[in-house]
Amino acid sequence: MASTISPPPAAAAALASIATPTTLVGQHQLYTRIRLATPADVPHIHKLIYQMAVFQNETHLFTATESSLASTLFNSPPFQSFTVFILEVSSNPFKNIHSPAFLPIERTVLVDHVAADPEAETFKSGVANEDDDDVTVAGFVLFVPSYTTFAGKPGFHVEDLLVRECYRRKGFGKVLLSAVAEQAVKMGFKRVEWSVLEWNVNAIKFYEEMGAKVSTEWRVCRLTGDALEAYGDANY
Amino acid sequence: MASTISPPPAAAAALASIATPTTLVGQHQLYTRIRLATPADVPHIHKLIYQMAVFQNETHLFTATESSLASTLFNSPPFQSFTVFILEVSSNPFKNIHSPAFLPIERTVLVDHVAADPEAETFKSGVANEDDDDVTVAGFVLFVPSYTTFAGKPGFHVEDLLVRECYRRKGFGKVLLSAVAEQAVKMGFKRVEWSVLEWNVNAIKFYEEMGAKVSTEWRVCRLTGDALEAYGDANY
């Protein structure tokens, strides 16, 4: 499976005449876009999080509702608190959308094979208008500012990242994570950090290729459920 | 080393007549307070972070300055972004401070032995007035909202927690972490999460006793330094 990521917007503008990659025999062009999520994306985000719970064998922990997401995800300006990027794909160029806080990142990807998307109808993009009815939500990343105390500077913590199954192995995970990294650099942030399950060796390899240091020396501690609620009555 | 944590404020009020623990022979009473940090605490926070870098053998990563901390830590209301609790100790009851966003948590602790504090002068509390000149900063915790996607609810991520060496093994770490957990419950948050170095077995034991699940199945991934900056030019 070969996948090629076209030059970024700035480079593409400088090379306008060759901005569209040459399609080889058997290859297909797929337009991709990363944009900020809006409340209209909540039903898709909800389904994507469920797919993540399935992937991690943790559906028993899945209690999120569209309502809990809608009431918690959009209370702060983008990048100041919880922030979601949506990955969209389309077989046609995207129409412009109004997004002053974040200029959408558009790429054209050449893929050897475009698998049929069994959930294309379910994941039809919420911001697509009628002319754009082949725009499909293919994945998301949810991230939030963190703090690197040793540097005395903010960073981003990536809470979750998912590319839907039929769009995997095309470099889209890298595109999503790179968008977060690019935004971090733009804001003068000094770290992008996330966790990966140790058995997810493909992801670990992929993160290391991206330049991340995957450390085995940290243990993740979590206080949740009744163990957390017990602290609410201050009788600790 | 015996240490006793007195009842929390609510319980203490109900039991006013016995609110002060009985001091056994050889024991000393230590007044403790957890309060929100203010910009006046920056020099102490800076020194505490350095002590944490020393403890973790990572002073080569320490680049924080008082200025970088001051310009990044106080830009949002408490609990909405980076938040610091300061732990103070005193041999006298605390004077009230004005803190509408967070009612300081005061406890009286009985300790068998109060070690001399070699840095008492350096860590004299910034909010102490002249009458309170024995108020000393003993530790801190820095935390920030995170997001539990499976629950569709916010949580807190604890970035760093430190109790100065001469105040360790008195339960103060638990007091600091419990204050974060209590605040999380108060805000309807569903998780408090942090990382611990695997060799820090004392801390792991202590976190487990607090009810935390310490997981070995996650790996922490970090993109920092040049590897991160490379994403700034969008040539990925």
Coordinates of C-alpha atoms in Angstrom, one line a residue:
Chain A
M1 CA 0.0 0.0 0.0
A2 CA 1.7 3.2 -1.2
S3 CA 0.5 6.5 0.1
T4 CA 1.9 9.9 -0.8
I5 CA 1.2 13.1 1.0
S6 CA 1.2 16.2 -1.2
P7 CA 3.1 19.3 -0.3
P8 CA 1.6 21.5 2.5
P9 CA -0.4 24.6 1.5
A10 CA 2.5 27.0 1.6
A11 CA 4.7 24.8 -0.5
A12 CA 1.8 24.0 -2.8
A13 CA 1.2 27.7 -3.4
A14 CA 4.8 28.2 -4.4
L15 CA 4.6 25.2 -6.8
A16 CA 1.1 26.0 -8.0
S17 CA 1.6 24.5 -11.5
I18 CA 2.5 21.1 -10.1
A19 CA 0.4 21.2 -6.9
T20 CA -1.7 18.3 -8.0
P21 CA 0.3 15.1 -7.7
T22 CA 0.6 12.9 -10.8
T23 CA -1.7 10.0 -10.6
L24 CA -0.1 6.7 -11.6
V25 CA -2.0 3.9 -13.2
G26 CA -4.3 2.3 -10.6
Q27 CA -4.0 5.1 -8.2
H28 CA -6.7 7.3 -6.9
Q29 CA -6.7 10.9 -5.6
L30 CA -8.3 11.5 -2.3
Y31 CA -8.8 15.0 -1.0
T32 CA -8.3 15.3 2.8
R33 CA -8.9 18.2 5.2
I34 CA -8.3 18.8 8.8
R35 CA -10.5 21.3 10.4
L36 CA -11.8 22.3 13.9
A37 CA -14.8 20.4 15.1
T38 CA -18.0 22.2 15.6
P39 CA -21.1 21.2 17.7
A40 CA -22.5 19.8 14.5
D41 CA -19.8 17.1 14.6
V42 CA -20.9 15.8 18.0
P43 CA -22.8 12.7 16.7
H44 CA -19.8 11.7 14.7
I45 CA -17.4 12.3 17.5
H46 CA -19.6 10.2 19.7
K47 CA -19.5 7.3 17.2
L48 CA -15.7 7.7 16.7
I49 CA -15.1 7.5 20.5
Y50 CA -17.3 4.3 20.6
Q51 CA -15.2 2.8 17.8
M52 CA -12.1 3.6 19.9
A53 CA -13.6 1.9 22.9
V54 CA -14.2 -1.2 20.7
F55 CA -10.6 -1.1 19.4
Q56 CA -9.3 -1.0 22.9
N57 CA -11.7 -3.7 24.2
E58 CA -13.1 -1.2 26.7
T59 CA -16.8 -0.7 25.6
H60 CA -17.7 -1.4 29.3
L61 CA -16.1 2.0 30.1
F62 CA -18.0 3.8 27.4
T63 CA -20.6 6.1 29.0
A64 CA -20.2 9.2 26.8
T65 CA -23.4 10.6 25.4
E66 CA -23.9 13.2 22.6
S67 CA -25.2 15.4 25.3
S68 CA -22.2 15.1 27.6
L69 CA -19.9 15.8 24.7
A70 CA -21.9 18.8 23.5
S71 CA -22.0 20.3 26.9
T72 CA -18.2 19.9 27.6
L73 CA -16.3 20.2 24.4
F74 CA -17.1 23.7 23.2
N75 CA -16.9 25.9 26.2
S76 CA -13.5 27.5 25.5
P77 CA -11.9 29.1 22.4
P78 CA -10.0 26.5 20.4
F79 CA -6.6 25.4 21.8
Q80 CA -7.2 26.9 25.2
S81 CA -8.9 23.8 26.5
F82 CA -10.4 20.7 24.9
T83 CA -10.0 20.9 21.2
V84 CA -11.0 18.5 18.4
F85 CA -9.7 18.3 14.9
I86 CA -11.9 16.4 12.4
L87 CA -10.3 14.6 9.5
E88 CA -12.5 14.6 6.3
V89 CA -12.0 12.9 3.0
S90 CA -13.6 13.5 -0.3
S91 CA -13.2 12.5 -3.9
N92 CA -13.7 16.1 -4.9
P93 CA -11.9 19.3 -3.8
F94 CA -13.3 20.9 -0.7
K95 CA -15.4 24.0 -0.7
N96 CA -14.1 26.7 1.6
I97 CA -15.4 27.0 5.1
H98 CA -15.2 29.9 7.5
S99 CA -12.8 29.1 10.3
P100 CA -10.9 32.1 11.6
A101 CA -9.3 30.3 14.6
F102 CA -7.7 27.6 12.5
L103 CA -7.0 27.6 8.7
P104 CA -8.0 24.1 7.6
I105 CA -5.1 21.9 6.4
E106 CA -5.9 20.4 3.0
R107 CA -3.8 17.7 1.4
T108 CA -4.3 15.5 -1.7
V109 CA -3.3 11.9 -1.1
L110 CA -2.6 9.3 -3.7
V111 CA -3.8 5.9 -2.7
D112 CA -3.5 2.6 -4.6
H113 CA -7.0 1.5 -3.5
V114 CA -10.0 3.3 -2.1
A115 CA -11.8 0.7 0.0
A116 CA -15.6 1.0 0.0
D117 CA -16.7 2.8 3.1
P118 CA -19.5 0.8 4.7
E119 CA -20.4 3.7 7.0
A120 CA -20.2 6.5 4.4
E121 CA -23.8 7.5 5.0
T122 CA -23.4 7.5 8.8
F123 CA -20.2 9.6 8.7
K124 CA -21.4 12.1 6.0
S125 CA -19.8 15.4 7.3
G126 CA -21.9 17.7 9.3
V127 CA -20.5 20.8 7.7
A128 CA -20.9 19.6 4.2
N129 CA -23.5 21.4 2.2
E130 CA -25.5 19.8 -0.6
D131 CA -22.8 20.3 -3.2
D132 CA -20.3 18.6 -0.9
D133 CA -22.3 15.5 -0.2
D134 CA -19.3 13.2 -0.6
V135 CA -17.4 14.7 2.3
T136 CA -17.0 12.0 4.9
V137 CA -15.6 12.1 8.4
A138 CA -12.6 9.7 8.5
G139 CA -11.1 10.4 11.9
F140 CA -10.5 12.8 14.8
V141 CA -8.0 13.8 17.4
L142 CA -8.9 15.3 20.7
F143 CA -6.2 17.3 22.6
V144 CA -5.8 19.7 25.4
P145 CA -3.1 22.0 26.7
S146 CA -0.7 20.4 29.2
Y147 CA 2.2 22.0 31.0
T148 CA 5.9 21.1 30.9
T149 CA 7.1 22.2 34.3
F150 CA 10.8 21.7 33.5
A151 CA 10.5 24.1 30.6
G152 CA 8.0 26.4 32.3
K153 CA 5.9 26.3 29.1
P154 CA 2.6 24.8 27.8
G155 CA 2.4 21.8 25.7
F156 CA -0.4 19.7 24.2
H157 CA -1.7 16.4 25.6
V158 CA -3.3 14.2 22.9
E159 CA -6.2 12.4 24.6
D160 CA -7.4 10.3 21.7
L161 CA -6.8 9.8 18.0
L162 CA -8.7 7.6 15.7
V163 CA -8.8 7.0 12.0
R164 CA -11.8 4.9 10.9
E165 CA -10.8 1.3 9.9
C166 CA -11.3 1.7 6.1
Y167 CA -9.0 4.7 6.0
R168 CA -6.1 3.3 8.0
R169 CA -2.6 2.6 6.6
K170 CA -2.8 5.7 4.4
G171 CA -0.7 8.1 6.7
F172 CA -3.8 9.8 8.1
G173 CA -2.9 9.2 11.7
K174 CA 0.4 11.0 11.0
V175 CA -1.4 13.9 9.3
L176 CA -3.7 14.3 12.4
L177 CA -0.8 14.2 14.9
S178 CA 1.3 16.4 12.7
A179 CA -1.4 19.0 12.7
V180 CA -1.4 19.1 16.5
A181 CA 2.4 19.3 16.5
E182 CA 2.4 22.1 13.9
Q183 CA -0.2 24.0 16.1
A184 CA 2.0 23.5 19.2
V185 CA 5.0 25.0 17.4
K186 CA 3.0 27.8 16.1
M187 CA 1.9 28.7 19.7
G188 CA 5.4 28.3 21.2
F189 CA 4.5 25.1 23.0
K190 CA 7.3 22.8 24.0
R191 CA 5.9 19.3 24.0
V192 CA 3.2 17.1 22.5
E193 CA 2.5 14.1 24.7
W194 CA 0.2 11.1 24.5
S195 CA -0.1 7.5 25.7
V196 CA -0.3 4.3 23.7
L197 CA -1.2 0.8 24.8
E198 CA 1.9 -1.3 24.9
W199 CA 0.4 -4.0 22.7
N200 CA -0.3 -1.5 19.9
V201 CA 3.1 -2.2 18.3
N202 CA 2.1 -0.7 15.0
A203 CA 1.2 2.6 16.6
I204 CA 4.4 2.6 18.7
K205 CA 6.5 2.1 15.5
F206 CA 4.7 4.8 13.8
Y207 CA 5.1 7.3 16.6
E208 CA 8.8 6.6 16.8
E209 CA 9.1 7.2 13.1
M210 CA 7.4 10.5 13.7
G211 CA 10.2 11.5 16.1
A212 CA 8.4 10.7 19.4
K213 CA 10.3 9.2 22.3
V214 CA 8.2 6.3 23.5
S215 CA 9.2 5.7 27.1
T216 CA 8.8 2.6 29.2
E217 CA 9.8 4.2 32.5
W218 CA 6.5 5.9 33.3
R219 CA 3.4 4.3 34.8
V220 CA 0.0 5.9 34.3
C221 CA -2.0 6.3 37.5
R222 CA -5.7 6.8 37.4
L223 CA -8.2 7.7 40.1
T224 CA -11.7 7.1 38.8
G225 CA -15.2 5.8 39.7
D226 CA -16.0 5.1 43.4
A227 CA -12.3 5.5 44.3
L228 CA -12.4 9.1 43.0
E229 CA -15.9 9.9 44.3
A230 CA -14.7 8.9 47.8
Y231 CA -12.7 12.1 47.9
G232 CA -15.8 14.2 47.3
D233 CA -16.9 14.0 50.9
A234 CA -13.5 15.3 52.2
N235 CA -13.3 12.4 54.7
Y236 CA -10.0 11.3 53.4
Chain B
M1 CA 6.9 8.1 62.0
A2 CA 3.3 8.6 63.0
S3 CA 1.3 11.3 61.3
T4 CA -2.4 12.0 61.9
I5 CA -4.6 14.1 59.7
S6 CA -7.2 16.0 61.5
P7 CA -10.9 16.1 60.4
P8 CA -11.7 18.2 57.4
P9 CA -13.2 21.7 57.9
A10 CA -16.8 20.6 57.7
A11 CA -16.3 17.7 60.2
A12 CA -14.1 20.0 62.3
A13 CA -16.9 22.5 62.6
A14 CA -19.4 19.9 63.7
L15 CA -16.9 18.7 66.3
A16 CA -15.7 22.1 67.3
S17 CA -15.0 21.2 70.9
I18 CA -12.6 18.4 69.9
A19 CA -11.3 20.0 66.7
T20 CA -7.8 20.3 67.9
P21 CA -6.1 16.8 68.1
T22 CA -4.7 15.8 71.5
T23 CA -1.0 16.1 71.4
L24 CA 0.8 13.1 72.8
V25 CA 4.1 13.3 74.6
G26 CA 6.9 14.1 72.1
Q27 CA 4.4 15.1 69.4
H28 CA 4.2 18.4 67.7
Q29 CA 1.3 20.2 66.1
L30 CA 1.9 21.4 62.6
Y31 CA -0.7 23.6 60.9
T32 CA -1.0 23.0 57.1
R33 CA -2.9 24.8 54.4
I34 CA -3.5 24.2 50.8
R35 CA -4.3 27.3 48.8
L36 CA -4.3 28.5 45.2
A37 CA -0.9 29.9 44.0
T38 CA -0.6 33.5 43.1
P39 CA 2.0 35.3 40.9
A40 CA 3.8 36.1 44.2
D41 CA 4.6 32.3 44.5
V42 CA 6.5 32.1 41.3
P43 CA 10.0 32.2 42.8
H44 CA 9.0 29.3 45.1
I45 CA 7.3 27.4 42.3
H46 CA 10.5 27.8 40.2
K47 CA 12.7 26.4 43.0
L48 CA 10.3 23.6 43.7
I49 CA 10.3 22.5 40.0
Y50 CA 14.1 22.6 40.1
Q51 CA 14.1 20.3 43.2
M52 CA 11.8 18.0 41.2
A53 CA 14.3 17.9 38.3
V54 CA 17.0 17.1 40.8
F55 CA 14.9 14.3 42.3
Q56 CA 14.3 12.8 38.8
N57 CA 17.9 13.2 37.7
E58 CA 16.8 15.5 34.9
T59 CA 18.3 18.9 35.7
H60 CA 19.6 18.9 32.1
L61 CA 16.0 19.3 31.0
F62 CA 15.4 22.2 33.4
T63 CA 15.0 25.5 31.4
A64 CA 12.1 27.1 33.2
T65 CA 12.6 30.6 34.4
E66 CA 10.5 32.7 36.8
S67 CA 9.5 34.8 33.8
S68 CA 8.3 31.8 31.7
L69 CA 6.3 30.6 34.7
A70 CA 4.8 34.0 35.4
S71 CA 3.8 34.5 31.8
T72 CA 2.1 31.1 31.4
L73 CA 0.6 30.0 34.7
F74 CA -1.9 32.7 35.5
N75 CA -3.7 33.5 32.2
S76 CA -7.0 31.6 33.0
P77 CA -9.3 31.4 35.9
P78 CA -8.3 28.6 38.4
F79 CA -9.3 25.0 37.3
Q80 CA -9.9 26.1 33.7
S81 CA -6.3 25.6 32.6
F82 CA -3.0 25.3 34.5
T83 CA -3.6 25.4 38.2
V84 CA -1.2 25.3 41.1
F85 CA -2.0 24.5 44.7
I86 CA 0.6 25.5 47.3
L87 CA 1.1 23.6 50.5
E88 CA 2.1 25.7 53.4
V89 CA 3.1 24.7 56.9
S90 CA 3.3 26.8 60.1
S91 CA 3.7 26.3 63.8
N92 CA 0.8 28.7 64.3
P93 CA -2.8 28.9 63.1
F94 CA -3.1 30.6 59.7
K95 CA -4.5 34.1 59.2
N96 CA -7.4 34.1 56.7
I97 CA -6.6 35.0 53.2
H98 CA -9.0 36.2 50.5
S99 CA -9.5 33.4 48.0
P100 CA -13.0 33.4 46.4
A101 CA -12.2 30.7 43.8
F102 CA -11.0 28.1 46.2
L103 CA -11.5 27.9 50.0
P104 CA -8.1 27.0 51.4
I105 CA -8.0 23.6 53.0
E106 CA -6.5 23.7 56.5
R107 CA -5.5 20.7 58.6
T108 CA -3.6 20.2 61.8
V109 CA -1.1 17.4 61.7
L110 CA 0.5 15.7 64.6
V111 CA 4.1 14.7 63.9
D112 CA 6.6 12.9 66.1
H113 CA 9.4 15.1 65.0
V114 CA 9.7 18.4 63.2
A115 CA 12.9 18.4 61.3
A116 CA 14.8 21.6 61.0
D117 CA 14.0 23.2 57.6
P118 CA 17.4 24.2 56.1
E119 CA 15.6 26.3 53.5
A120 CA 13.0 27.9 55.8
E121 CA 14.1 31.4 54.9
T122 CA 14.2 30.7 51.1
F123 CA 10.7 29.2 51.2
K124 CA 9.1 31.8 53.5
S125 CA 5.6 32.1 52.0
G126 CA 4.9 35.0 49.7
V127 CA 1.4 35.6 51.0
A128 CA 2.4 35.7 54.6
N129 CA 2.3 39.0 56.3
E130 CA 4.6 40.0 59.1
D131 CA 2.5 38.4 61.7
D132 CA 2.6 35.1 59.8
D133 CA 6.4 35.1 59.3
D134 CA 6.7 31.4 60.1
V135 CA 4.5 30.3 57.2
T136 CA 6.7 28.2 54.9
V137 CA 6.0 26.7 51.5
A138 CA 6.4 22.9 51.8
G139 CA 5.2 21.7 48.4
F140 CA 3.0 22.2 45.4
V141 CA 0.9 20.4 42.9
L142 CA 0.4 21.6 39.3
F143 CA -2.6 20.2 37.4
V144 CA -4.7 21.0 34.3
P145 CA -8.0 19.8 32.9
S146 CA -7.9 16.7 30.8
Y147 CA -10.7 14.9 29.0
T148 CA -12.0 11.4 29.5
T149 CA -13.4 10.7 26.1
F150 CA -15.1 7.4 27.1
A151 CA -17.1 9.2 29.7
G152 CA -17.5 12.4 27.6
K153 CA -16.5 14.4 30.7
P154 CA -13.5 16.4 31.9
G155 CA -10.9 15.2 34.4
F156 CA -7.7 16.5 35.8
H157 CA -4.2 15.6 34.8
V158 CA -1.7 16.1 37.5
E159 CA 1.5 17.3 35.9
D160 CA 3.8 17.5 39.0
L161 CA 3.6 17.1 42.7
L162 CA 6.4 17.8 45.1
V163 CA 6.8 17.9 48.9
R164 CA 10.1 19.3 50.0
E165 CA 12.4 16.7 51.5
C166 CA 12.2 17.7 55.1
Y167 CA 8.4 17.5 55.0
R168 CA 8.1 14.1 53.4
R169 CA 6.7 11.0 55.0
K170 CA 4.0 13.0 56.8
G171 CA 1.1 12.4 54.5
F172 CA 1.4 15.8 52.7
G173 CA 1.6 14.2 49.3
K174 CA -1.7 12.6 49.9
V175 CA -3.2 15.8 51.2
L176 CA -2.2 17.6 48.0
L177 CA -3.4 14.9 45.7
S178 CA -6.6 14.5 47.7
A179 CA -7.3 18.3 47.3
V180 CA -7.1 17.8 43.5
A181 CA -9.4 14.8 43.7
E182 CA -11.9 16.7 45.9
Q183 CA -11.9 19.6 43.5
A184 CA -12.5 17.1 40.6
V185 CA -15.5 15.6 42.3
K186 CA -16.8 19.0 43.2
M187 CA -16.7 20.0 39.5
G188 CA -18.3 16.7 38.3
F189 CA -15.0 15.6 36.7
K190 CA -14.6 11.8 36.2
R191 CA -10.9 11.1 36.5
V192 CA -7.7 12.3 38.0
E193 CA -4.7 11.0 36.2
W194 CA -0.9 11.3 36.5
S195 CA 2.3 9.5 35.7
V196 CA 4.9 8.1 38.0
L197 CA 8.4 6.9 37.3
E198 CA 8.5 3.1 37.6
W199 CA 11.5 3.1 39.9
N200 CA 9.6 5.3 42.4
V201 CA 8.1 2.3 44.2
N202 CA 7.3 4.3 47.4
A203 CA 5.2 6.7 45.3
I204 CA 3.5 3.8 43.5
K205 CA 2.6 2.1 46.7
F206 CA 1.3 5.3 48.1
Y207 CA -0.9 6.0 45.0
E208 CA -2.3 2.5 45.1
E209 CA -3.2 3.0 48.8
M210 CA -5.1 6.1 47.7
G211 CA -7.2 4.1 45.4
A212 CA -5.4 4.8 42.1
K213 CA -5.0 2.1 39.5
V214 CA -1.4 2.1 38.5
S215 CA -1.2 0.6 35.0
T216 CA 1.7 -0.9 33.2
E217 CA 0.0 -1.2 29.9
W218 CA 0.4 2.3 28.7
R219 CA 3.5 3.8 27.2
V220 CA 4.1 7.6 27.3
C221 CA 5.0 9.2 24.0
R222 CA 6.7 12.6 23.9
L223 CA 7.5 14.8 20.9
T224 CA 9.8 17.6 22.1
G225 CA 12.8 19.7 21.1
D226 CA 14.0 19.5 17.5
A227 CA 11.7 16.6 16.7
L228 CA 8.8 18.8 17.6
E229 CA 10.1 22.0 16.0
A230 CA 10.5 20.1 12.7
Y231 CA 6.7 20.1 12.5
G232 CA 6.6 23.9 12.6
D233 CA 7.6 24.3 9.0
A234 CA 4.8 22.1 7.7
N235 CA 7.2 20.1 5.7
Y236 CA 6.2 16.8 7.2

